[in-house]
Amino acid sequence: MVPDPSGGTESFDCSADESAGVLSNVLANELNSWYKSQQHKRNVERGKPYFNGPSPVPDPRRHSPSQLLKCHRRVYYQLHNAPAEKGEPTGIFWFGSRFETEVAVPFLQSLTRDGEYIRNSMWVDFTVDSTDQSIRIRGETDSVFVDADSEPLLLTEIKTTTSLSNLEAPKPQHLAQVHAYLYGLSEQFERRLSDAVILYAKRDDFSTRVFHVQFEQEFWEDRVLTWASQNSEYRRSQSLPPPTPEFEWECDYCPYRRRCGRAGSQFSDEDVTGLLPFTDDYPRAQLENYLEAYPDAKLTPTLALRYPELAEEWGTYDWQCPACSSSYSFESVDWDGDLEQLPYCKPCAESGLLATLEEPKPDVQPATRREE
């Protein structure tokens, strides 16, 4: 019963078909997919369609400030569009962006003095010599205090986090990022810019911890440029870097843990292409990104069961029998996806040999990069 504007009540019943239609529509659609489509639309409307789809592999000498001092292998996988095993933390990125624009920037603006302003961001794009090669660093800063001519006075770097406990100093990766911005802005504006502020904000209650950072030449040369030079060499020689992260905790959050061999699986040191056999939890967005980057790649039977519409578009690898070397199309094998009950090779079974079928290993899955 619902209120009647005339003062009484009016009977209104939603039919079972109508409610079922609404329910099925809600259940069939995912927020993540919707948000991705909205991002795709915005990129086109803003004249930046190149943000849609896989990123082109950059020149080995080029680096982003946000990647500095991260695990060399993770960066290598990421830049080559290797199939990620976890989705991007979209919610964290979204919250960080909204926090900066709606909370941090107004707060910083309230701190300006006469003749000072807050510029939302500034680009740096510079080249610096390191050992026997040139390193190019390109990226966009967070908010910057500037003067009336819009020239930088003080750099800020805004980070959101789940916890501030045990945070007694800026994280080295954030220090490297700030040093890159300070060096680039100093060169661009021909003035020595040596000070920055890193502000960490806790996501649930906006409590903060602020650190004053000064440019240190030794840290810049010995840590940052040395790392960049090593990373460039791995990429130039197309050599998979060793699994030696700068910080051990990186492995816990890495989207390539199984591929690398840090997840206790039977795989290790896999190259950038190929899907891991009998792995059905690749997020759809990351799987599509890989397939678009390597258009002759296909799905494994395991993934074809989970994403039938992608299998129809991209195709599926055949099953392989390790005993008789026979191959079978995905459609010809009756299997429900139970990893405890893998399908058998019928000819082998008829001859008295029980041989379970296998999915192709990553190193034999054809994958040619899309022409840029």
Coordinates of C-alpha atoms in Angstrom, one line a residue:
M1 CA 0.0 0.0 0.0
V2 CA 1.2 3.5 -0.8
P3 CA -0.2 6.9 0.2
D4 CA -2.8 8.4 -2.1
P5 CA -2.4 12.2 -2.7
S6 CA -6.2 12.6 -2.1
G7 CA -5.7 11.4 1.5
G8 CA -6.5 7.8 1.2
T9 CA -4.4 4.8 0.2
E10 CA -3.9 3.2 -3.1
S11 CA -3.0 -0.4 -3.7
F12 CA 0.0 -1.0 -5.9
D13 CA 1.5 -4.4 -6.6
C14 CA 4.7 -4.9 -8.5
S15 CA 4.2 -8.0 -10.7
A16 CA 6.6 -10.9 -10.3
D17 CA 7.8 -10.4 -13.9
E18 CA 8.6 -6.7 -13.3
S19 CA 10.5 -7.4 -10.0
A20 CA 12.4 -10.3 -11.6
G21 CA 13.4 -8.2 -14.5
V22 CA 14.8 -5.5 -12.2
L23 CA 16.6 -8.1 -10.1
S24 CA 18.1 -9.9 -13.0
N25 CA 19.3 -6.6 -14.4
V26 CA 21.1 -5.7 -11.1
L27 CA 22.6 -9.1 -10.7
A28 CA 23.8 -9.3 -14.3
N29 CA 25.7 -6.0 -14.2
E30 CA 28.9 -5.3 -12.3
L31 CA 29.9 -1.9 -10.9
N32 CA 33.5 -2.4 -12.1
S33 CA 32.4 -3.0 -15.7
W34 CA 30.2 0.1 -15.6
Y35 CA 32.9 2.3 -14.1
K36 CA 35.4 1.1 -16.8
S37 CA 32.9 2.0 -19.6
Q38 CA 32.4 5.4 -18.0
Q39 CA 36.2 5.9 -18.0
H40 CA 36.4 4.8 -21.6
K41 CA 33.7 7.3 -22.6
R42 CA 35.4 10.2 -20.7
N43 CA 38.7 9.5 -22.4
V44 CA 37.0 9.7 -25.8
E45 CA 35.2 12.9 -25.0
R46 CA 38.4 14.5 -23.7
G47 CA 40.2 13.7 -26.9
K48 CA 42.4 11.1 -25.1
P49 CA 41.3 7.8 -26.6
Y50 CA 44.9 6.5 -26.3
F51 CA 44.2 6.0 -22.6
N52 CA 41.7 3.2 -23.6
G53 CA 43.2 -0.2 -24.1
P54 CA 46.8 -1.4 -23.3
S55 CA 49.6 1.0 -23.0
P56 CA 52.3 1.0 -25.6
V57 CA 55.7 -0.2 -24.3
P58 CA 57.7 2.9 -23.6
D59 CA 61.3 3.6 -24.6
P60 CA 63.6 1.7 -22.2
R61 CA 65.2 5.1 -21.2
R62 CA 61.8 6.6 -20.2
H63 CA 60.5 6.4 -16.6
S64 CA 57.5 7.5 -14.6
P65 CA 58.2 9.1 -11.2
S66 CA 55.5 6.8 -9.6
Q67 CA 57.5 3.7 -10.7
L68 CA 60.8 4.6 -9.3
L69 CA 62.3 2.2 -6.7
K70 CA 59.6 -0.4 -7.3
C71 CA 60.5 -4.0 -8.0
H72 CA 62.3 -4.2 -11.3
R73 CA 60.4 -7.4 -12.3
R74 CA 57.0 -5.9 -11.5
V75 CA 57.7 -2.8 -13.5
Y76 CA 58.9 -5.0 -16.4
Y77 CA 55.7 -7.1 -16.3
Q78 CA 53.5 -4.0 -16.1
L79 CA 55.2 -2.1 -18.9
H80 CA 54.9 -5.1 -21.2
N81 CA 51.2 -5.7 -20.4
A82 CA 51.7 -9.1 -18.8
P83 CA 48.4 -10.6 -17.7
A84 CA 47.8 -9.3 -14.2
E85 CA 46.4 -11.7 -11.5
K86 CA 44.6 -8.9 -9.6
G87 CA 42.5 -6.0 -10.6
E88 CA 43.7 -2.4 -10.3
P89 CA 42.7 -0.8 -6.9
T90 CA 40.3 1.4 -8.8
G91 CA 38.5 2.5 -5.5
I92 CA 41.8 3.5 -4.0
F93 CA 42.8 5.6 -7.1
W94 CA 39.3 7.1 -7.2
F95 CA 39.4 8.0 -3.5
G96 CA 42.9 9.4 -3.7
S97 CA 41.9 11.7 -6.6
R98 CA 38.7 12.9 -5.0
F99 CA 40.5 13.5 -1.7
E100 CA 43.2 15.6 -3.4
T101 CA 40.7 17.7 -5.4
E102 CA 38.0 18.1 -2.8
V103 CA 39.9 18.1 0.5
A104 CA 43.6 18.5 0.2
V105 CA 43.6 21.3 -2.4
P106 CA 41.1 23.5 -0.5
F107 CA 43.1 22.9 2.7
L108 CA 46.3 23.9 1.0
Q109 CA 44.6 27.0 -0.5
S110 CA 43.6 28.1 3.0
L111 CA 47.3 28.1 3.9
T112 CA 48.5 30.4 1.1
R113 CA 49.8 33.9 1.9
D114 CA 49.5 37.1 -0.2
G115 CA 50.9 36.5 -3.6
E116 CA 50.8 32.7 -3.3
Y117 CA 48.5 30.3 -5.1
I118 CA 47.9 26.6 -5.5
R119 CA 48.4 25.1 -8.9
N120 CA 46.7 21.7 -9.2
S121 CA 49.6 20.0 -11.0
M122 CA 52.7 20.6 -13.1
W123 CA 54.3 18.4 -15.7
V124 CA 58.0 17.5 -15.6
D125 CA 59.8 16.0 -18.6
F126 CA 63.6 16.0 -18.5
T127 CA 66.6 14.0 -19.3
V128 CA 69.5 13.3 -17.0
D129 CA 72.7 11.4 -17.5
S130 CA 73.3 8.3 -15.4
T131 CA 76.4 6.1 -15.7
D132 CA 76.7 5.4 -19.4
Q133 CA 73.2 6.4 -20.6
S134 CA 70.6 9.1 -20.5
I135 CA 67.5 8.7 -18.4
R136 CA 64.2 10.4 -19.3
I137 CA 61.6 11.0 -16.6
R138 CA 58.2 12.3 -17.4
G139 CA 55.2 12.7 -15.0
E140 CA 52.7 15.0 -13.4
T141 CA 53.0 16.3 -9.8
D142 CA 50.3 16.8 -7.2
S143 CA 49.5 20.3 -6.0
V144 CA 52.3 23.0 -6.0
F145 CA 52.5 26.3 -4.2
V146 CA 53.3 28.9 -6.9
D147 CA 53.9 32.6 -7.1
A148 CA 51.9 35.2 -9.1
D149 CA 53.8 34.1 -12.2
S150 CA 52.7 30.5 -11.6
E151 CA 56.3 29.4 -10.9
P152 CA 56.9 26.8 -8.2
L153 CA 57.6 27.6 -4.6
L154 CA 56.9 24.4 -2.7
L155 CA 56.0 21.0 -4.0
T156 CA 53.4 18.8 -2.3
E157 CA 52.8 15.1 -2.7
I158 CA 49.5 13.7 -1.4
K159 CA 49.1 10.1 -0.4
T160 CA 46.1 8.3 1.1
T161 CA 46.6 5.2 3.3
T162 CA 44.7 2.7 5.5
S163 CA 47.0 3.3 8.5
L164 CA 49.4 5.8 9.8
S165 CA 50.8 3.6 12.5
N166 CA 54.6 2.9 12.2
L167 CA 54.9 5.6 9.6
E168 CA 57.9 7.5 11.1
A169 CA 59.3 8.7 7.8
P170 CA 58.3 9.0 4.2
K171 CA 58.4 5.8 2.2
P172 CA 61.5 5.6 0.0
Q173 CA 59.4 5.2 -3.2
H174 CA 57.6 8.4 -2.4
L175 CA 60.9 10.1 -1.7
A176 CA 62.2 9.1 -5.1
Q177 CA 59.0 10.4 -6.7
V178 CA 59.4 13.8 -5.0
H179 CA 63.1 14.0 -5.9
A180 CA 62.2 13.5 -9.6
Y181 CA 59.7 16.3 -9.4
L182 CA 62.1 18.6 -7.6
Y183 CA 64.8 18.0 -10.1
G184 CA 62.5 18.4 -13.1
L185 CA 60.9 21.6 -11.8
S186 CA 64.3 23.1 -10.9
E187 CA 65.6 22.5 -14.4
Q188 CA 62.4 23.7 -16.1
F189 CA 62.2 27.0 -14.2
E190 CA 65.9 27.5 -13.8
R191 CA 65.6 27.9 -10.1
R192 CA 66.7 25.7 -7.2
L193 CA 63.7 24.0 -5.8
S194 CA 64.8 21.9 -2.9
D195 CA 61.8 21.6 -0.5
A196 CA 58.7 19.5 -0.6
V197 CA 55.9 18.3 1.7
I198 CA 54.6 14.7 1.7
L199 CA 51.2 14.5 3.3
Y200 CA 49.8 11.1 4.3
A201 CA 46.0 11.0 5.0
K202 CA 44.2 8.2 6.6
R203 CA 41.2 7.2 4.5
D204 CA 38.6 6.6 7.3
D205 CA 39.0 9.7 9.4
F206 CA 41.3 12.1 7.4
S207 CA 43.9 12.2 10.1
T208 CA 47.3 13.1 8.6
R209 CA 51.0 12.9 9.0
V210 CA 53.2 15.5 7.2
F211 CA 56.9 15.3 6.4
H212 CA 59.2 18.0 5.2
V213 CA 61.5 16.7 2.5
Q214 CA 64.6 18.3 1.1
F215 CA 66.4 17.3 -2.1
E216 CA 69.5 15.1 -1.3
Q217 CA 72.0 14.7 -4.1
E218 CA 73.3 11.5 -2.7
F219 CA 69.9 9.8 -2.5
W220 CA 69.1 11.1 -6.0
E221 CA 72.3 9.7 -7.6
D222 CA 72.9 6.6 -5.6
R223 CA 69.4 5.3 -5.2
V224 CA 67.1 6.9 -7.8
L225 CA 69.3 7.2 -10.8
T226 CA 71.1 3.9 -10.2
W227 CA 67.7 2.2 -10.0
A228 CA 66.6 3.9 -13.2
S229 CA 69.7 2.9 -15.0
Q230 CA 69.4 -0.7 -14.0
N231 CA 65.7 -0.8 -15.0
S232 CA 66.5 0.7 -18.4
E233 CA 69.2 -1.9 -19.0
Y234 CA 66.7 -4.8 -18.2
R235 CA 64.2 -3.3 -20.7
R236 CA 66.8 -2.5 -23.4
S237 CA 68.1 -6.1 -23.3
Q238 CA 64.6 -7.5 -22.9
S239 CA 65.9 -9.5 -19.9
L240 CA 63.5 -10.6 -17.2
P241 CA 64.8 -8.9 -14.1
P242 CA 65.5 -11.0 -11.0
P243 CA 62.8 -11.4 -8.3
T244 CA 64.5 -9.1 -5.9
P245 CA 62.1 -6.3 -4.9
E246 CA 63.4 -3.2 -3.2
F247 CA 61.1 -4.0 -0.3
E248 CA 59.9 -7.5 0.7
W249 CA 56.3 -6.3 1.4
E250 CA 55.9 -5.5 -2.3
C251 CA 55.4 -9.2 -3.1
D252 CA 52.3 -9.4 -0.9
Y253 CA 50.5 -6.9 -3.1
C254 CA 52.0 -7.7 -6.4
P255 CA 49.6 -8.6 -9.2
Y256 CA 52.1 -11.0 -10.8
R257 CA 53.0 -13.1 -7.7
R258 CA 52.2 -16.5 -9.3
R259 CA 53.8 -15.7 -12.6
C260 CA 56.9 -14.6 -10.7
G261 CA 57.0 -17.6 -8.4
R262 CA 56.4 -15.9 -5.1
A263 CA 52.9 -17.4 -4.5
G264 CA 54.1 -21.0 -3.8
S265 CA 52.8 -22.2 -7.1
Q266 CA 54.4 -24.5 -9.7
F267 CA 55.2 -21.5 -11.8
S268 CA 58.2 -19.2 -11.6
D269 CA 60.2 -16.8 -13.7
E270 CA 57.6 -16.8 -16.4
D271 CA 58.1 -14.3 -19.2
V272 CA 55.6 -11.4 -20.0
T273 CA 53.3 -13.5 -22.3
G274 CA 51.2 -16.5 -21.8
L275 CA 48.3 -17.3 -19.3
L276 CA 49.0 -19.6 -16.4
P277 CA 47.3 -23.0 -16.9
F278 CA 44.3 -24.0 -14.8
T279 CA 44.0 -20.4 -13.4
D280 CA 40.5 -19.1 -13.5
D281 CA 40.6 -16.0 -11.4
Y282 CA 42.2 -13.5 -13.8
P283 CA 40.0 -10.4 -13.5
R284 CA 38.2 -9.7 -16.8
A285 CA 39.5 -6.2 -17.2
Q286 CA 43.1 -7.3 -16.9
L287 CA 42.5 -10.3 -19.2
E288 CA 41.0 -8.1 -21.9
N289 CA 44.0 -5.7 -21.6
Y290 CA 46.4 -8.6 -22.2
L291 CA 44.4 -9.9 -25.2
E292 CA 44.2 -6.5 -26.7
A293 CA 48.0 -6.1 -26.3
Y294 CA 48.7 -9.5 -27.8
P295 CA 45.8 -10.1 -30.3
D296 CA 46.9 -13.6 -31.4
A297 CA 46.7 -14.8 -27.8
K298 CA 43.8 -17.0 -26.8
L299 CA 42.1 -18.2 -23.6
T300 CA 42.9 -21.4 -21.8
P301 CA 40.0 -23.8 -21.5
T302 CA 39.7 -22.9 -17.8
L303 CA 39.2 -19.2 -18.7
A304 CA 37.0 -20.0 -21.6
L305 CA 34.5 -21.7 -19.2
R306 CA 34.5 -18.5 -17.0
Y307 CA 34.4 -16.0 -19.8
P308 CA 32.5 -17.7 -22.7
E309 CA 31.9 -14.4 -24.5
L310 CA 35.6 -13.6 -24.5
A311 CA 36.3 -17.1 -25.8
E312 CA 33.9 -16.5 -28.6
E313 CA 35.8 -13.3 -29.6
W314 CA 39.4 -14.4 -29.0
G315 CA 39.3 -18.2 -29.3
T316 CA 40.5 -21.0 -27.0
Y317 CA 43.7 -23.0 -26.9
D318 CA 43.4 -26.8 -27.5
W319 CA 43.8 -29.4 -24.8
Q320 CA 47.0 -31.4 -25.0
C321 CA 47.7 -35.0 -23.9
P322 CA 51.2 -35.3 -22.5
A323 CA 51.2 -39.1 -23.1
C324 CA 50.3 -39.4 -26.8
S325 CA 50.7 -35.7 -27.8
S326 CA 47.2 -35.6 -29.2
S327 CA 45.3 -32.3 -29.1
Y328 CA 41.6 -31.7 -28.6
S329 CA 39.5 -28.6 -29.3
F330 CA 37.9 -26.9 -26.3
E331 CA 34.4 -27.8 -27.6
S332 CA 35.2 -31.5 -28.0
V333 CA 36.0 -32.1 -24.3
D334 CA 33.3 -32.4 -21.7
W335 CA 34.5 -30.7 -18.6
D336 CA 32.7 -28.7 -15.9
G337 CA 35.8 -26.8 -14.7
D338 CA 36.4 -28.9 -11.6
L339 CA 40.2 -28.8 -11.1
E340 CA 40.0 -31.9 -8.9
Q341 CA 38.5 -33.9 -11.8
L342 CA 40.5 -33.0 -14.9
P343 CA 39.4 -34.6 -18.2
Y344 CA 41.2 -37.7 -19.5
C345 CA 42.5 -38.5 -22.9
K346 CA 40.0 -41.0 -24.3
P347 CA 42.4 -42.9 -26.7
C348 CA 44.9 -43.3 -23.9
A349 CA 42.1 -44.5 -21.5
E350 CA 40.9 -47.0 -24.0
S351 CA 44.4 -48.4 -24.2
G352 CA 44.6 -48.7 -20.4
L353 CA 46.5 -45.5 -19.7
L354 CA 45.0 -42.8 -17.6
A355 CA 46.4 -39.5 -18.8
T356 CA 44.8 -36.2 -17.8
L357 CA 44.7 -33.5 -20.4
E358 CA 46.8 -30.4 -19.9
E359 CA 46.5 -26.7 -20.9
P360 CA 49.4 -25.2 -22.9
K361 CA 52.2 -23.7 -20.7
P362 CA 52.8 -20.0 -21.1
D363 CA 56.0 -20.4 -23.1
V364 CA 54.2 -22.2 -25.9
Q365 CA 51.2 -19.9 -26.2
P366 CA 51.7 -17.7 -29.2
A367 CA 51.6 -14.0 -28.4
T368 CA 52.7 -11.3 -30.8
R369 CA 52.4 -7.7 -29.6
R370 CA 50.0 -5.5 -31.4
E371 CA 51.6 -3.0 -33.7
E372 CA 51.6 0.5 -32.1

